[in-house]
Coordinates of C-alpha atoms in Angstrom, one line a residue:
M1 CA 0.0 0.0 0.0
A2 CA 2.9 2.4 0.8
A3 CA 4.5 1.7 -2.5
A4 CA 1.2 2.2 -4.3
A5 CA 0.6 5.5 -2.6
A6 CA 4.1 6.6 -3.5
V7 CA 3.4 5.8 -7.1
V8 CA 0.6 8.2 -7.7
T9 CA 1.8 11.1 -5.7
P10 CA 4.8 12.8 -7.5
S11 CA 2.8 15.0 -9.9
G12 CA 0.5 16.1 -7.1
L13 CA 3.5 16.8 -4.9
E14 CA 5.2 18.9 -7.6
D15 CA 2.0 20.9 -8.1
E16 CA 1.7 21.5 -4.4
V17 CA 5.3 22.6 -4.2
S18 CA 4.9 25.0 -7.1
R19 CA 1.7 26.4 -5.5
S20 CA 3.4 26.8 -2.2
R21 CA 6.2 28.7 -3.8
G22 CA 3.9 31.0 -5.8
E23 CA 4.6 29.5 -9.2
G24 CA 2.1 29.3 -12.0
A25 CA 0.3 31.8 -14.2
G26 CA 0.8 35.4 -13.1
E27 CA 3.1 34.3 -10.3
M28 CA 0.2 34.5 -7.9
V29 CA 1.2 33.8 -4.3
V30 CA -1.0 31.3 -2.5
E31 CA -1.1 31.1 1.3
R32 CA 0.3 27.9 2.7
G33 CA -2.0 25.7 4.6
P34 CA -1.5 24.4 8.2
G35 CA 0.0 21.1 6.7
A36 CA 2.7 22.9 4.7
A37 CA 5.2 22.4 7.6
Y38 CA 4.9 18.7 7.2
H39 CA 4.9 18.7 3.4
M40 CA 8.7 18.1 3.2
F41 CA 8.3 14.8 5.1
V42 CA 6.0 13.5 2.3
V43 CA 8.4 14.7 -0.4
M44 CA 11.3 13.0 1.5
E45 CA 9.4 9.7 1.7
D46 CA 8.7 9.9 -2.1
L47 CA 12.4 10.7 -2.7
V48 CA 13.5 7.6 -0.9
E49 CA 11.1 5.5 -3.0
K50 CA 12.5 7.1 -6.3
L51 CA 16.1 6.5 -5.2
K52 CA 15.3 2.8 -4.6
L53 CA 13.8 2.6 -8.1
L54 CA 17.1 4.1 -9.4
R55 CA 19.1 1.4 -7.4
Y56 CA 21.1 4.0 -5.5
E57 CA 22.0 1.5 -2.8
E58 CA 24.1 -0.6 -5.2
D59 CA 25.4 2.1 -7.5
L60 CA 26.1 4.9 -5.0
L61 CA 26.1 3.8 -1.3
R62 CA 28.1 0.6 -1.5
K63 CA 30.7 2.2 -3.9
N64 CA 31.3 5.2 -1.6
N65 CA 30.8 3.3 1.7
L66 CA 27.9 5.6 2.7
K67 CA 25.2 4.8 5.2
P68 CA 21.6 4.7 3.7
P69 CA 19.7 7.8 4.7
S70 CA 16.5 7.5 6.7
R71 CA 13.0 8.3 5.4
H72 CA 13.3 11.8 7.0
Y73 CA 17.0 12.3 6.6
F74 CA 16.9 15.7 4.8
A75 CA 13.7 16.9 6.6
L76 CA 15.2 17.2 10.1
P77 CA 18.5 18.7 11.2
T78 CA 21.0 16.2 12.6
N79 CA 24.5 17.0 11.4
P80 CA 24.6 19.9 8.9
G81 CA 28.1 19.1 7.5
E82 CA 27.3 15.5 6.9
Q83 CA 23.9 16.3 5.5
F84 CA 25.4 18.9 3.1
Y85 CA 28.0 16.4 1.8
M86 CA 25.3 13.7 1.4
F87 CA 23.1 16.2 -0.5
C88 CA 26.0 17.2 -2.9
T89 CA 26.9 13.5 -3.5
L90 CA 23.3 12.5 -4.2
A91 CA 22.7 15.5 -6.5
A92 CA 25.8 14.9 -8.5
W93 CA 24.9 11.2 -8.9
L94 CA 21.3 12.0 -10.0
I95 CA 22.6 14.6 -12.5
N96 CA 24.9 11.9 -14.0
K97 CA 22.0 9.5 -14.0
A98 CA 19.9 12.0 -15.9
G99 CA 22.5 12.0 -18.7
R100 CA 24.5 15.2 -17.8
P101 CA 28.2 15.0 -17.0
F102 CA 28.8 16.3 -13.5
E103 CA 32.0 16.0 -11.4
Q104 CA 31.6 14.3 -8.1
P105 CA 32.2 17.0 -5.4
Q106 CA 35.0 16.6 -2.9
E107 CA 35.1 17.4 0.8
Y108 CA 37.2 20.5 0.5
D109 CA 35.5 22.1 -2.6
D110 CA 33.9 25.5 -2.4
P111 CA 30.2 25.0 -1.2
N112 CA 29.0 28.1 -3.1
A113 CA 30.4 26.8 -6.3
I114 CA 28.9 23.4 -5.9
I115 CA 25.5 24.8 -5.1
S116 CA 25.6 27.2 -8.1
N117 CA 26.5 24.3 -10.4
I118 CA 23.7 22.1 -9.0
L119 CA 21.1 24.9 -9.5
S120 CA 22.3 25.7 -13.0
E121 CA 21.8 22.0 -13.9
L122 CA 18.4 22.1 -12.3
R123 CA 17.4 25.1 -14.3
S124 CA 18.7 23.4 -17.5
F125 CA 16.2 20.7 -16.9
G126 CA 13.4 23.3 -17.0
R127 CA 12.9 23.4 -13.3
T128 CA 12.4 26.6 -11.3
A129 CA 14.6 27.5 -8.4
D130 CA 13.3 30.8 -7.1
F131 CA 15.0 30.7 -3.7
P132 CA 18.4 31.9 -2.5
P133 CA 21.3 29.4 -2.8
S134 CA 22.0 29.8 1.0
K135 CA 18.9 27.7 1.7
L136 CA 20.9 24.7 0.5
K137 CA 24.0 25.2 2.7
S138 CA 22.4 23.7 5.8
G139 CA 21.9 20.4 4.0
Y140 CA 18.3 19.9 5.1
G141 CA 14.9 21.5 4.7
E142 CA 12.1 21.9 2.2
H143 CA 14.4 23.3 -0.6
V144 CA 16.9 20.5 -0.3
C145 CA 14.1 17.9 -0.6
Y146 CA 12.6 19.8 -3.6
V147 CA 15.9 19.9 -5.5
L148 CA 16.7 16.2 -4.9
D149 CA 13.1 15.2 -5.8
C150 CA 13.2 17.1 -9.1
L151 CA 16.6 15.6 -10.0
A152 CA 15.3 12.1 -9.2
E153 CA 12.3 12.6 -11.5
E154 CA 14.6 13.7 -14.3
A155 CA 16.8 10.6 -13.8
L156 CA 13.7 8.4 -14.0
K157 CA 12.6 10.1 -17.2
Y158 CA 16.1 9.6 -18.7
I159 CA 16.1 5.8 -18.0
G160 CA 12.6 5.5 -19.5
F161 CA 10.7 4.7 -16.3
T162 CA 7.0 5.4 -16.3
W163 CA 4.5 5.4 -13.5
K164 CA 1.8 2.7 -13.7
R165 CA -1.5 2.4 -12.1
P166 CA -1.2 1.0 -8.5
A167 CA -2.1 -2.6 -8.1
Y168 CA -4.1 -2.9 -4.9
P169 CA -3.8 -6.3 -3.2
V170 CA -6.9 -8.3 -2.6
E171 CA -7.6 -8.2 1.1
E172 CA -8.6 -11.6 2.6
L173 CA -11.4 -11.4 5.1
E174 CA -10.2 -12.6 8.5
E175 CA -12.3 -15.2 10.2
E176 CA -13.6 -13.7 13.4
T177 CA -14.3 -16.0 16.3
V178 CA -17.6 -15.4 17.9
A179 CA -18.2 -15.9 21.6
E180 CA -20.1 -18.9 22.6
D181 CA -22.9 -16.9 24.1
D182 CA -23.4 -15.1 20.8
A183 CA -22.9 -18.2 18.7
E184 CA -25.6 -20.3 20.4
L185 CA -28.8 -19.6 18.5
T186 CA -32.0 -21.3 18.8
L187 CA -33.6 -23.0 15.9
N188 CA -36.5 -20.6 16.0
K189 CA -34.2 -17.6 15.5
V190 CA -32.5 -19.4 12.6
D191 CA -35.8 -20.1 11.0
E192 CA -36.9 -16.5 11.5
E193 CA -33.7 -15.2 9.8
F194 CA -34.1 -17.6 6.9
V195 CA -37.7 -16.6 6.5
E196 CA -36.7 -12.9 6.5
E197 CA -34.0 -13.6 3.9
E198 CA -36.5 -15.5 1.7
T199 CA -39.1 -12.7 2.0
D200 CA -36.4 -10.2 1.0
N201 CA -35.4 -12.2 -2.0
E202 CA -39.0 -12.9 -3.2
E203 CA -40.4 -11.0 -6.2
N204 CA -43.1 -8.4 -5.9
F205 CA -45.9 -10.7 -7.3
I206 CA -47.3 -13.9 -5.6
D207 CA -49.5 -16.6 -7.1
L208 CA -52.6 -16.9 -4.9
N209 CA -53.4 -20.5 -5.9
V210 CA -50.0 -21.8 -5.0
L211 CA -50.1 -19.9 -1.7
K212 CA -53.5 -21.6 -0.8
A213 CA -52.1 -25.0 -1.6
Q214 CA -49.1 -24.4 0.6
T215 CA -51.2 -23.3 3.5
Y216 CA -53.4 -26.3 3.2
R217 CA -50.5 -28.7 3.2
L218 CA -49.0 -27.0 6.2
D219 CA -52.3 -27.1 8.1
M220 CA -52.6 -30.9 7.4
N221 CA -49.1 -31.6 8.5
E222 CA -49.5 -29.6 11.7
S223 CA -52.7 -31.4 12.6
A224 CA -51.0 -34.8 12.0
K225 CA -48.0 -33.8 14.2
Q226 CA -50.3 -32.7 17.0
E227 CA -52.1 -36.0 17.0
D228 CA -48.8 -37.8 17.1
I229 CA -47.5 -35.7 19.9
L230 CA -50.5 -36.4 22.1
E231 CA -49.4 -40.0 22.4
S232 CA -45.6 -40.1 23.3
T233 CA -43.8 -43.4 23.6
T234 CA -40.3 -41.9 24.3
D235 CA -38.7 -42.5 27.7
A236 CA -37.7 -39.3 29.5
A237 CA -34.3 -40.5 30.6
E238 CA -33.4 -41.6 27.0
W239 CA -34.7 -38.2 25.8
S240 CA -32.4 -36.3 28.2
L241 CA -29.4 -38.4 27.2
E242 CA -30.1 -37.8 23.5
V243 CA -30.5 -34.1 24.1
E244 CA -27.1 -34.0 26.0
R245 CA -25.4 -35.9 23.1
V246 CA -26.8 -33.7 20.4
L247 CA -26.6 -30.4 22.2
P248 CA -23.0 -29.5 21.0
Q249 CA -24.1 -30.1 17.4
L250 CA -27.0 -27.8 17.7
K251 CA -24.8 -24.8 18.2
V252 CA -24.8 -22.7 15.0
T253 CA -21.8 -20.4 14.3
I254 CA -22.5 -17.6 11.9
R255 CA -19.5 -15.7 10.5
T256 CA -20.0 -12.0 10.7
D257 CA -19.3 -10.2 7.4
N258 CA -17.5 -6.9 8.0
K259 CA -18.8 -5.6 4.6
D260 CA -22.4 -6.1 5.6
W261 CA -24.2 -2.7 5.7
R262 CA -26.3 -3.8 8.7
I263 CA -23.2 -4.1 10.8
H264 CA -22.0 -0.6 9.7
V265 CA -25.4 0.8 10.5
D266 CA -25.4 -0.7 14.0
Q267 CA -21.9 0.6 14.5
M268 CA -23.0 4.1 13.4
H269 CA -25.9 4.0 15.9
Q270 CA -23.6 2.9 18.7
H271 CA -21.1 5.6 17.9
K272 CA -23.9 8.1 17.6
S273 CA -25.3 7.2 21.1
G274 CA -21.7 7.3 22.5
I275 CA -21.1 10.7 21.0
E276 CA -24.4 12.0 22.3
S277 CA -23.8 10.7 25.8
A278 CA -20.2 12.1 25.7
L279 CA -21.5 15.4 24.3
K280 CA -23.9 15.9 27.2
E281 CA -21.1 15.5 29.8
T282 CA -18.6 17.5 27.7
K283 CA -21.2 20.3 27.0
G284 CA -21.7 20.7 30.8
F285 CA -18.0 21.0 31.4
L286 CA -17.6 23.4 28.5
D287 CA -20.5 25.5 29.7
R288 CA -18.9 25.7 33.1
L289 CA -15.5 26.5 31.6
H290 CA -17.1 29.2 29.4
N291 CA -18.8 30.8 32.4
E292 CA -15.6 30.7 34.4
I293 CA -13.6 32.2 31.5
S294 CA -16.3 34.9 31.0
R295 CA -16.2 35.8 34.8
T296 CA -12.5 35.9 34.7
L297 CA -12.4 38.1 31.6
E298 CA -14.9 40.5 33.3
K299 CA -12.7 40.6 36.4
I300 CA -9.6 41.3 34.3
G301 CA -11.4 44.0 32.4
S302 CA -12.7 45.8 35.6
R303 CA -9.3 45.4 37.2
E304 CA -7.6 46.8 34.1
K305 CA -9.9 49.8 34.2
Y306 CA -9.2 50.4 37.9
I307 CA -5.5 50.2 37.3
N308 CA -5.6 52.6 34.4
N309 CA -7.6 55.1 36.5
Q310 CA -5.2 54.8 39.4
L311 CA -2.1 55.1 37.2
E312 CA -3.3 57.7 34.8
H313 CA -1.1 60.5 36.2
L314 CA 1.9 58.2 36.2
V315 CA 1.2 57.3 32.6
Q316 CA 1.0 61.0 31.7
E317 CA 4.3 61.6 33.5
Y318 CA 5.8 58.7 31.7
R319 CA 4.6 60.1 28.3
A320 CA 6.1 63.5 29.3
A321 CA 9.4 61.8 30.2
Q322 CA 9.4 60.0 26.9
A323 CA 8.9 63.3 25.1
Q324 CA 11.8 64.9 27.0
L325 CA 13.9 61.8 26.3
S326 CA 13.2 62.0 22.6
E327 CA 14.2 65.7 22.6
A328 CA 17.3 65.0 24.6
R329 CA 18.2 62.3 22.1
E330 CA 17.7 64.7 19.2
R331 CA 20.0 67.3 20.9
Y332 CA 22.5 64.6 21.6
Q333 CA 22.5 63.5 17.9
Q334 CA 23.0 67.1 16.9
G335 CA 25.8 67.6 19.4
N336 CA 27.3 64.3 18.4
G337 CA 27.4 65.5 14.8
G338 CA 29.3 68.7 15.8
V339 CA 31.7 66.8 18.0
T340 CA 32.5 64.4 15.1
E341 CA 33.2 67.4 12.8
R342 CA 35.4 69.1 15.4
T343 CA 37.2 65.8 16.0
R344 CA 38.0 65.6 12.3
I345 CA 39.3 69.1 12.3
L346 CA 41.3 68.4 15.4
S347 CA 42.9 65.4 13.8
E348 CA 43.9 67.5 10.7
V349 CA 45.4 70.2 12.9
T350 CA 47.2 67.6 15.0
E351 CA 48.7 66.1 11.8
E352 CA 49.9 69.5 10.7
L353 CA 51.4 70.2 14.1
E354 CA 53.2 66.9 14.0
K355 CA 54.7 67.8 10.6
V356 CA 55.9 71.2 12.0
K357 CA 57.4 69.6 15.0
Q358 CA 59.2 67.1 12.9
E359 CA 60.6 69.9 10.7
M360 CA 61.7 71.9 13.8
E361 CA 63.4 68.9 15.3
E362 CA 65.3 68.3 12.0
K363 CA 66.4 71.9 11.9
G364 CA 67.3 72.0 15.6
S365 CA 69.3 68.8 15.2
S366 CA 71.1 70.3 12.2
M367 CA 71.9 73.5 14.2
T368 CA 73.2 71.9 17.3
D369 CA 75.3 69.4 15.4
G370 CA 79.1 70.3 15.7
A371 CA 80.3 68.1 13.0
P372 CA 79.9 70.7 10.2
L373 CA 81.9 73.2 12.4
V374 CA 84.7 70.8 13.0
K375 CA 84.8 70.2 9.3
I376 CA 85.0 73.9 8.7
K377 CA 87.9 74.3 11.2
Q378 CA 89.7 71.4 9.6
S379 CA 89.2 72.9 6.2
L380 CA 90.5 76.3 7.4
T381 CA 93.5 74.6 9.0
K382 CA 94.2 72.8 5.8
L383 CA 93.8 76.0 3.8
K384 CA 96.3 77.8 6.1
Q385 CA 98.8 75.1 5.6
E386 CA 98.3 75.1 1.9
T387 CA 98.6 78.9 2.0
I388 CA 101.9 78.7 3.9
Q389 CA 103.1 76.1 1.4
M390 CA 102.1 78.3 -1.4
D391 CA 103.8 81.3 0.2
I392 CA 107.0 79.3 0.5
R393 CA 106.7 78.2 -3.1
I394 CA 106.1 81.8 -4.2
G395 CA 109.1 82.9 -2.2
V396 CA 111.3 80.2 -3.7
V397 CA 110.0 81.1 -7.2
E398 CA 110.6 84.8 -6.6
H399 CA 114.1 84.1 -5.3
T400 CA 114.8 82.0 -8.2
L401 CA 113.5 84.6 -10.6
L402 CA 115.5 87.3 -8.8
Q403 CA 118.7 85.2 -9.1
S404 CA 117.9 84.6 -12.8
K405 CA 117.4 88.3 -13.3
L406 CA 120.6 89.2 -11.4
K407 CA 122.5 86.6 -13.3
E408 CA 121.1 87.8 -16.6
K409 CA 122.0 91.4 -15.6
S410 CA 125.5 90.5 -14.7
N411 CA 125.9 88.7 -17.9
M412 CA 124.7 91.7 -19.8
T413 CA 127.1 94.0 -18.0
R414 CA 129.9 91.6 -18.7
D415 CA 129.1 91.5 -22.3
M416 CA 128.8 95.2 -22.5
H417 CA 132.3 95.7 -20.9
A418 CA 133.7 93.1 -23.2
T419 CA 132.5 94.9 -26.3
I420 CA 133.7 98.4 -25.1
I421 CA 137.3 97.6 -24.3
P422 CA 138.3 96.4 -27.8
E423 CA 137.0 99.5 -29.5
S424 CA 139.1 101.8 -27.2
A425 CA 142.1 99.7 -27.9
I426 CA 141.6 100.0 -31.6
G427 CA 141.3 103.7 -31.3
S428 CA 144.6 104.1 -29.5
Y429 CA 146.4 102.3 -32.2

């Protein structure tokens, strides 16, 4: 029966899911009924039946050493990490079963990428997925059951599976044992029941001549029996023994048929009388409960009015305090905005001050540093030494130049004297 019920439900479930999500013409949103919270349990049970039809135990669970999920595995939260891994594994296997190549997800893959790939494959099958992908990260819930159920249907379509009409098994009627007190029926009652059945089965018309002949024969037989009974030759002791011997065989057991409408009518009358008797008692209790609740509500209402009257001035003070508080909050917000602006200006001024301090420190360090002065003194000393050396060199050069001039001058005078003396000598001769 469970398998038969599972056979005829997928299309209805899909329509219910689409209606609950607002799908259809015009995208009209339909309010979910009180049973919508338990709808995913029904979808999950159908999903398990479809997975069994796809032989997932042999092709998936045994190859990957996975435990078979329960009938409500994805409907209730147990272990979100394990459920998400099982969801991704099942979805990838179903997509491959539906004829689309899909890589089996690994443990350390990006969950967002896996979910987006699964939803893209689902949309490629023509299915709608108008919910955020984060609904699938938990690994359980209505959307997880919906995605797996759609993929399982696509896999069944790909392998050519078609749903057939359910074959209901023939229920054999159980033989009910009737108690001995109810089973013992007198022959008169049996005759009466047989006569009632015969009268029910008779046709609407009766032949009067046949009826007269039957009544005449019955009258003759009864008169003959009465004459025989008047003269009895049977012993009373033998009659008692015979009655004791035959008594167990005289018990007639009639099997009650549960499909008989008379039994159903009797049960309905019994239930009706039980409901009426229970209703009388329950109605009295409910009336008393209603009266008590009404009195309690009246007391609560009067007490509430009294409290409101007593606390009216406190309520007014509270409202005034609330108004003052709201005004103070507004002033605080305004002041807080001014403080924020001034804090920003202060931070800018502080940065400029830090820059100026840094420049002053650099200049002060450069002014108080004696290294440049020492270098200048060393340079002056070196310049003085070089100046002295240059003066010595200049003096040497001047002395040399003077000597050369004097020597040249002496040479010139000597040459002049040498040329004058011979001319005078020549003049004397």
